[in-house]
Amino acid sequence: MQDRNRTRFTHSFWIKTLLAGTLLLPSLPVDVHGESSAVPSKTEPAEMKPAEILKARRSLYESIEQITGIPWFRLAAIDQYERTLTRAHPKDRKHPERLTGIFMTSPAWRGWLNPDETDQQPGSIAFFNGYGRDGSGDGLADANNDLDVLYSMANVIQRFGTRQEDFSIALWEYYHNTRAVQRVQQFAKLYEHFDSIDLFGHAFPVPLGTNYSYRSTWGTKRSWGGYRIHEGTDIFAPQGLPVRSTCYGVVEIKGWNPFGGWRIGIRDLNNHYHYYAHLSGFDKNAHIGEVVSPGQVVGWVGSSGYGKPGTQGKFPPHLHYGIYRDTGLTEWSFDPYPLLKHWEREEREQKKAKAKAKSK
């Protein structure tokens, strides 16, 4: 009897839902904004050069800013954060290659109670409280159309207002993750400060041509403070040698750590946390929340650590440099040695090219 009643209830629920939807669909917003000439709704990033991709993304962000009033750098920050999540979870967030990195699950896009799993009609999606909207003006809400995807995300943010505090609330309501809120705000700060999205250049952490040496030491055993592995590369150099930011980023942590001594942590747009430890001091401009660029001095080589604040000299002066990848919920270290070699070689070639250009 209970199963029979449950079946009758289910049939009744869906009949009423579909009838209501049929009656309401003509009056629901369709979100057609006319065709956008600034950005094509369908793009093939695989056929574009990196510089062309960045230019197209910037145009896309500015196009949606004109429609919604959401600043381009906030849209860019969400898009880039979403892109880093996809890199960390490629199987769970798989989607066709496109300009935008924003990913919404099918139920979230169409509405959790929407019986049509392939629904692209803005009216019925809105009726079922789905996120999907039409931003390109073609009458469809396509989860793989760059304009539709970015406009849909902007619509979510727009519901809470346009102030900075409103933006923070919107991020929390969407992600329910304080880590995500912080990351997106950091990214937005970088984009706004430099007024560019081409912020992926790097520099070697100590000046080239100085007296330093290093080799791959990631994963080796450490015993002070308990058994652990070495989560970085040691760059041995004279006391007081400048330590430079390897990236465009935001200073996230600064101060004393019993293991790393005087250390500083910088977050970049790839959601990598760059960790500089055993410093002898910090540059006066390297405050928490400050924006830094590749090659900017943030401190100096030292031998601090392995004890209470101020402990020095328990090992030769060197820079411990580590990189950690944020997966959205946790962070894990990976070997920075290959990147260090690449940045060192790249910076050396850039110097040679500049010197050659001056000599002409």
Coordinates of C-alpha atoms in Angstrom, one line a residue:
M1 CA 0.0 0.0 0.0
Q2 CA 2.9 2.4 0.9
D3 CA 4.6 1.7 -2.4
R4 CA 1.3 2.3 -4.3
N5 CA 0.8 5.7 -2.5
R6 CA 4.4 6.6 -3.1
T7 CA 3.9 5.9 -6.9
R8 CA 0.7 8.0 -7.0
F9 CA 2.5 10.9 -5.2
T10 CA 5.4 10.8 -7.6
H11 CA 3.2 10.8 -10.7
S12 CA 1.1 13.6 -9.3
F13 CA 4.2 15.6 -8.4
W14 CA 5.6 15.4 -11.9
I15 CA 2.3 16.1 -13.6
K16 CA 1.8 19.3 -11.5
T17 CA 5.4 20.3 -12.1
L18 CA 5.2 20.0 -15.8
L19 CA 1.8 21.7 -16.0
A20 CA 3.1 24.6 -14.0
G21 CA 6.2 24.8 -16.1
T22 CA 4.1 24.9 -19.3
L23 CA 2.0 27.7 -18.0
L24 CA 4.9 29.7 -16.7
L25 CA 7.4 29.3 -19.5
P26 CA 6.1 32.0 -21.8
S27 CA 6.5 34.6 -19.0
L28 CA 10.0 33.5 -17.8
P29 CA 13.1 35.6 -18.8
V30 CA 15.0 34.2 -21.7
D31 CA 18.1 36.4 -21.2
V32 CA 18.7 37.3 -24.8
H33 CA 21.0 40.3 -25.0
G34 CA 21.6 40.4 -28.7
E35 CA 24.6 39.1 -30.6
S36 CA 28.0 40.1 -29.3
S37 CA 30.5 41.2 -31.9
A38 CA 33.4 41.4 -29.5
V39 CA 33.7 37.7 -28.7
P40 CA 32.6 34.7 -30.8
S41 CA 30.3 32.4 -28.9
K42 CA 32.2 29.4 -30.2
T43 CA 35.9 29.4 -30.3
E44 CA 38.6 26.8 -30.9
P45 CA 41.4 27.5 -28.4
A46 CA 43.5 24.6 -29.8
E47 CA 43.9 26.6 -33.0
M48 CA 45.0 29.8 -31.2
K49 CA 48.3 30.9 -30.0
P50 CA 48.8 31.6 -26.2
A51 CA 48.7 35.3 -26.6
E52 CA 45.6 35.1 -28.8
I53 CA 43.9 33.0 -26.1
L54 CA 44.6 35.5 -23.4
K55 CA 43.4 38.4 -25.6
A56 CA 40.2 36.5 -26.4
R57 CA 39.6 35.8 -22.7
R58 CA 40.1 39.5 -21.8
S59 CA 37.6 40.5 -24.5
L60 CA 35.2 37.9 -23.2
Y61 CA 35.4 39.2 -19.6
E62 CA 34.9 42.8 -20.7
S63 CA 31.9 41.8 -22.9
I64 CA 30.2 40.2 -19.9
E65 CA 31.2 43.2 -17.7
Q66 CA 29.3 45.5 -20.1
I67 CA 26.2 43.3 -19.8
T68 CA 26.2 42.7 -16.0
G69 CA 28.3 45.4 -14.4
I70 CA 30.5 42.7 -12.7
P71 CA 34.2 44.0 -13.0
W72 CA 36.2 42.0 -15.6
F73 CA 38.9 41.2 -13.1
R74 CA 36.4 39.4 -10.8
L75 CA 35.1 37.4 -13.7
A76 CA 38.7 36.6 -14.7
A77 CA 39.5 35.5 -11.1
I78 CA 36.6 33.1 -10.9
D79 CA 37.4 31.7 -14.3
Q80 CA 41.1 31.2 -13.5
Y81 CA 40.3 29.6 -10.1
E82 CA 37.9 27.2 -11.9
R83 CA 40.7 26.4 -14.4
T84 CA 43.0 25.4 -11.5
L85 CA 40.4 23.1 -10.0
T86 CA 40.0 21.4 -13.4
R87 CA 43.8 20.8 -13.5
A88 CA 43.6 19.3 -10.1
H89 CA 40.5 17.2 -10.8
P90 CA 40.5 16.5 -14.6
K91 CA 38.3 13.4 -14.4
D92 CA 35.6 15.0 -12.2
R93 CA 35.4 18.3 -14.2
K94 CA 35.9 17.1 -17.8
H95 CA 34.5 19.4 -20.5
P96 CA 35.3 20.3 -24.1
E97 CA 38.2 22.6 -24.6
R98 CA 37.0 26.2 -24.6
L99 CA 38.2 29.7 -23.5
T100 CA 36.4 29.6 -20.1
G101 CA 37.5 27.3 -17.3
I102 CA 34.2 27.5 -15.4
F103 CA 32.6 24.2 -14.8
M104 CA 29.0 23.5 -13.7
T105 CA 27.6 20.0 -13.3
S106 CA 24.7 19.1 -15.5
P107 CA 22.2 19.1 -12.6
A108 CA 23.4 22.5 -11.4
W109 CA 23.2 23.9 -14.9
R110 CA 19.7 22.7 -15.8
G111 CA 18.2 22.6 -12.3
W112 CA 18.3 19.6 -9.9
L113 CA 14.6 18.8 -10.4
N114 CA 14.6 19.3 -14.2
P115 CA 13.7 16.0 -15.8
D116 CA 15.4 17.0 -19.1
E117 CA 19.1 16.1 -18.8
T118 CA 19.9 18.0 -22.0
D119 CA 17.7 21.0 -21.4
Q120 CA 19.1 24.2 -23.1
Q121 CA 16.0 26.3 -22.8
P122 CA 16.6 29.3 -20.6
G123 CA 13.0 29.5 -19.5
S124 CA 12.7 26.0 -18.2
I125 CA 16.1 26.1 -16.7
A126 CA 15.2 29.2 -14.8
F127 CA 11.9 27.5 -13.7
F128 CA 13.9 24.7 -12.1
N129 CA 16.4 27.1 -10.5
G130 CA 19.3 26.0 -12.7
Y131 CA 22.3 28.3 -13.2
G132 CA 22.2 28.1 -17.0
R133 CA 21.5 31.4 -18.9
D134 CA 21.8 32.6 -22.5
G135 CA 24.6 35.1 -22.8
S136 CA 25.2 34.9 -26.5
G137 CA 21.7 35.8 -27.6
D138 CA 21.0 32.7 -29.6
G139 CA 18.1 31.6 -27.4
L140 CA 19.9 28.7 -25.9
A141 CA 21.7 28.1 -22.6
D142 CA 24.7 26.0 -23.7
A143 CA 27.0 24.8 -21.0
N144 CA 29.9 24.7 -23.5
N145 CA 29.3 28.2 -25.0
D146 CA 31.8 30.6 -23.5
L147 CA 29.4 33.6 -23.4
D148 CA 26.7 31.5 -21.9
V149 CA 28.9 30.0 -19.2
L150 CA 30.5 33.2 -18.1
Y151 CA 27.2 35.1 -18.2
S152 CA 25.6 32.4 -16.1
M153 CA 28.3 32.7 -13.5
A154 CA 28.1 36.5 -13.6
N155 CA 24.3 36.2 -13.0
V156 CA 25.0 34.1 -9.8
I157 CA 27.4 36.8 -8.5
Q158 CA 25.1 39.7 -9.5
R159 CA 22.3 38.4 -7.3
F160 CA 24.2 39.5 -4.2
G161 CA 25.3 43.0 -5.3
T162 CA 28.3 44.7 -6.7
R163 CA 30.3 45.8 -3.6
Q164 CA 33.4 43.9 -2.5
E165 CA 31.7 42.5 0.6
D166 CA 28.8 41.4 -1.7
F167 CA 31.3 39.6 -3.9
S168 CA 32.7 37.7 -0.9
I169 CA 29.2 36.6 0.1
A170 CA 28.4 35.5 -3.4
L171 CA 31.6 33.4 -3.5
W172 CA 30.8 31.8 -0.2
E173 CA 27.2 31.0 -1.2
Y174 CA 28.5 29.4 -4.5
Y175 CA 31.5 27.4 -3.2
H176 CA 30.8 27.1 0.6
N177 CA 34.6 27.0 1.0
T178 CA 36.6 29.7 2.7
R179 CA 39.7 28.5 0.8
A180 CA 37.9 29.2 -2.5
V181 CA 36.8 32.6 -1.4
Q182 CA 40.3 33.6 -0.5
R183 CA 41.8 32.3 -3.7
V184 CA 39.4 34.1 -6.0
Q185 CA 39.9 37.3 -4.1
Q186 CA 43.7 37.0 -4.4
F187 CA 43.4 36.4 -8.1
A188 CA 41.1 39.4 -8.5
K189 CA 43.6 41.5 -6.7
L190 CA 46.4 40.5 -9.1
Y191 CA 44.3 41.1 -12.2
E192 CA 43.1 44.5 -11.0
H193 CA 46.6 45.6 -9.8
F194 CA 48.3 44.8 -13.1
D195 CA 45.3 45.4 -15.4
S196 CA 46.4 42.3 -17.3
I197 CA 45.7 38.6 -17.5
D198 CA 49.1 37.8 -18.9
L199 CA 50.7 37.2 -15.5
F200 CA 52.4 33.8 -15.8
G201 CA 56.0 34.9 -16.2
H202 CA 58.7 33.7 -13.8
A203 CA 62.1 34.4 -12.4
F204 CA 64.8 32.4 -10.7
P205 CA 64.6 32.9 -6.9
V206 CA 68.2 34.3 -6.5
P207 CA 70.0 36.6 -8.9
L208 CA 71.8 34.9 -11.8
G209 CA 75.5 35.4 -11.9
T210 CA 75.9 35.2 -8.1
N211 CA 77.5 32.4 -6.1
Y212 CA 74.8 29.8 -5.6
S213 CA 74.4 26.0 -6.1
Y214 CA 71.5 23.5 -5.9
R215 CA 70.5 20.1 -6.8
S216 CA 67.3 18.0 -6.6
T217 CA 66.6 17.3 -2.9
W218 CA 62.9 16.9 -2.8
G219 CA 61.7 13.8 -1.0
T220 CA 64.9 13.2 0.9
K221 CA 64.6 12.3 4.6
R222 CA 64.5 14.8 7.4
S223 CA 64.6 14.0 11.1
W224 CA 64.4 17.3 13.1
G225 CA 61.0 17.6 14.6
G226 CA 60.1 14.0 13.6
Y227 CA 60.3 11.9 10.5
R228 CA 59.3 13.7 7.4
I229 CA 60.4 14.3 3.8
H230 CA 62.1 17.3 2.4
E231 CA 59.4 19.3 0.5
G232 CA 61.5 21.5 -1.6
T233 CA 64.9 22.3 -3.1
D234 CA 67.8 23.8 -1.1
I235 CA 69.7 26.6 -2.9
F236 CA 73.0 27.2 -1.1
A237 CA 74.2 30.8 -1.3
P238 CA 76.0 33.4 0.8
Q239 CA 74.3 34.9 3.9
G240 CA 72.3 38.0 2.8
L241 CA 72.0 37.2 -0.9
P242 CA 68.7 38.7 -2.2
V243 CA 65.8 36.2 -2.5
R244 CA 63.3 37.1 -5.2
S245 CA 59.7 36.3 -6.0
T246 CA 59.6 33.7 -8.7
C247 CA 56.1 34.7 -9.9
Y248 CA 53.3 37.3 -10.0
G249 CA 51.5 36.7 -6.7
V250 CA 50.1 37.8 -3.4
V251 CA 52.0 37.5 -0.1
E252 CA 49.9 35.0 1.9
I253 CA 52.1 34.2 4.9
K254 CA 55.0 35.9 6.5
G255 CA 56.8 35.2 9.8
W256 CA 58.4 32.5 11.9
N257 CA 58.0 28.8 11.5
P258 CA 59.9 26.4 13.8
F259 CA 61.0 24.3 10.8
G260 CA 61.6 27.0 8.2
G261 CA 62.6 29.9 10.4
W262 CA 61.8 33.3 8.9
R263 CA 59.7 32.3 5.9
I264 CA 57.4 33.9 3.4
G265 CA 54.6 32.3 1.3
I266 CA 53.3 33.7 -2.0
R267 CA 50.3 32.5 -4.0
D268 CA 50.2 32.7 -7.8
L269 CA 47.5 32.5 -10.4
N270 CA 48.1 28.7 -11.0
N271 CA 47.1 28.3 -7.4
H272 CA 50.6 27.4 -6.5
Y273 CA 52.0 28.4 -3.1
H274 CA 55.6 29.4 -3.3
Y275 CA 57.5 28.8 0.0
Y276 CA 60.7 30.6 0.9
A277 CA 62.4 29.5 4.1
H278 CA 65.4 30.0 6.4
L279 CA 65.6 33.7 5.5
S280 CA 67.7 36.2 7.4
G281 CA 65.1 38.9 7.0
F282 CA 62.2 40.3 4.9
D283 CA 62.1 43.2 2.5
K284 CA 60.1 46.1 4.0
N285 CA 57.5 46.0 1.2
A286 CA 56.8 42.3 1.5
H287 CA 53.7 42.6 3.7
I288 CA 50.8 40.0 3.9
G289 CA 48.3 40.9 1.2
E290 CA 50.9 42.8 -1.0
V291 CA 51.2 42.1 -4.7
V292 CA 54.6 41.0 -6.0
S293 CA 56.1 40.4 -9.4
P294 CA 58.8 38.1 -10.8
G295 CA 62.3 39.2 -9.7
Q296 CA 61.1 41.4 -6.9
V297 CA 63.2 41.1 -3.7
V298 CA 61.2 39.7 -0.8
G299 CA 64.0 38.8 1.6
W300 CA 67.6 37.6 2.0
V301 CA 69.3 34.2 2.4
G302 CA 69.9 33.1 5.9
S303 CA 70.2 30.1 8.3
S304 CA 67.1 30.6 10.5
G305 CA 65.0 27.8 11.8
Y306 CA 64.9 24.5 13.7
G307 CA 63.9 26.1 17.0
K308 CA 62.2 29.0 18.7
P309 CA 61.9 32.4 17.0
G310 CA 65.3 33.9 16.3
T311 CA 67.2 30.6 16.2
Q312 CA 70.1 30.9 13.7
G313 CA 73.1 28.9 12.5
K314 CA 72.1 25.3 12.9
F315 CA 73.0 24.7 9.2
P316 CA 74.8 26.5 6.4
P317 CA 73.1 29.5 4.9
H318 CA 70.7 28.5 2.1
L319 CA 67.2 29.2 0.7
H320 CA 64.7 26.4 1.0
Y321 CA 62.3 26.8 -1.9
G322 CA 59.1 24.7 -2.2
I323 CA 56.0 24.7 -4.3
Y324 CA 52.5 23.4 -3.2
R325 CA 49.5 22.8 -5.4
D326 CA 46.1 23.6 -4.0
T327 CA 43.5 21.0 -4.9
G328 CA 40.5 23.0 -3.6
L329 CA 40.4 21.2 -0.2
T330 CA 44.1 20.4 0.6
E331 CA 47.6 21.2 -0.6
W332 CA 50.5 19.0 -1.5
S333 CA 54.1 19.6 -2.4
F334 CA 55.7 18.6 -5.7
D335 CA 59.4 18.7 -6.8
P336 CA 60.3 22.3 -7.8
Y337 CA 63.7 21.3 -9.3
P338 CA 62.5 21.0 -12.9
L339 CA 60.8 24.4 -12.8
L340 CA 63.9 26.0 -11.2
K341 CA 66.1 24.7 -14.0
H342 CA 63.6 25.9 -16.6
W343 CA 63.3 29.4 -15.0
E344 CA 67.1 29.7 -14.6
R345 CA 67.6 28.8 -18.3
E346 CA 64.8 31.0 -19.5
E347 CA 66.0 34.0 -17.6
R348 CA 69.6 33.5 -18.8
E349 CA 68.3 33.4 -22.4
Q350 CA 66.3 36.5 -21.9
K351 CA 69.3 38.4 -20.6
K352 CA 71.4 37.2 -23.6
A353 CA 68.7 38.4 -26.0
K354 CA 68.5 41.8 -24.3
A355 CA 72.3 42.2 -24.4
K356 CA 72.3 41.2 -28.1
A357 CA 69.6 43.7 -28.9
K358 CA 71.5 46.5 -27.1
S359 CA 74.7 45.8 -29.0
K360 CA 73.0 46.2 -32.4

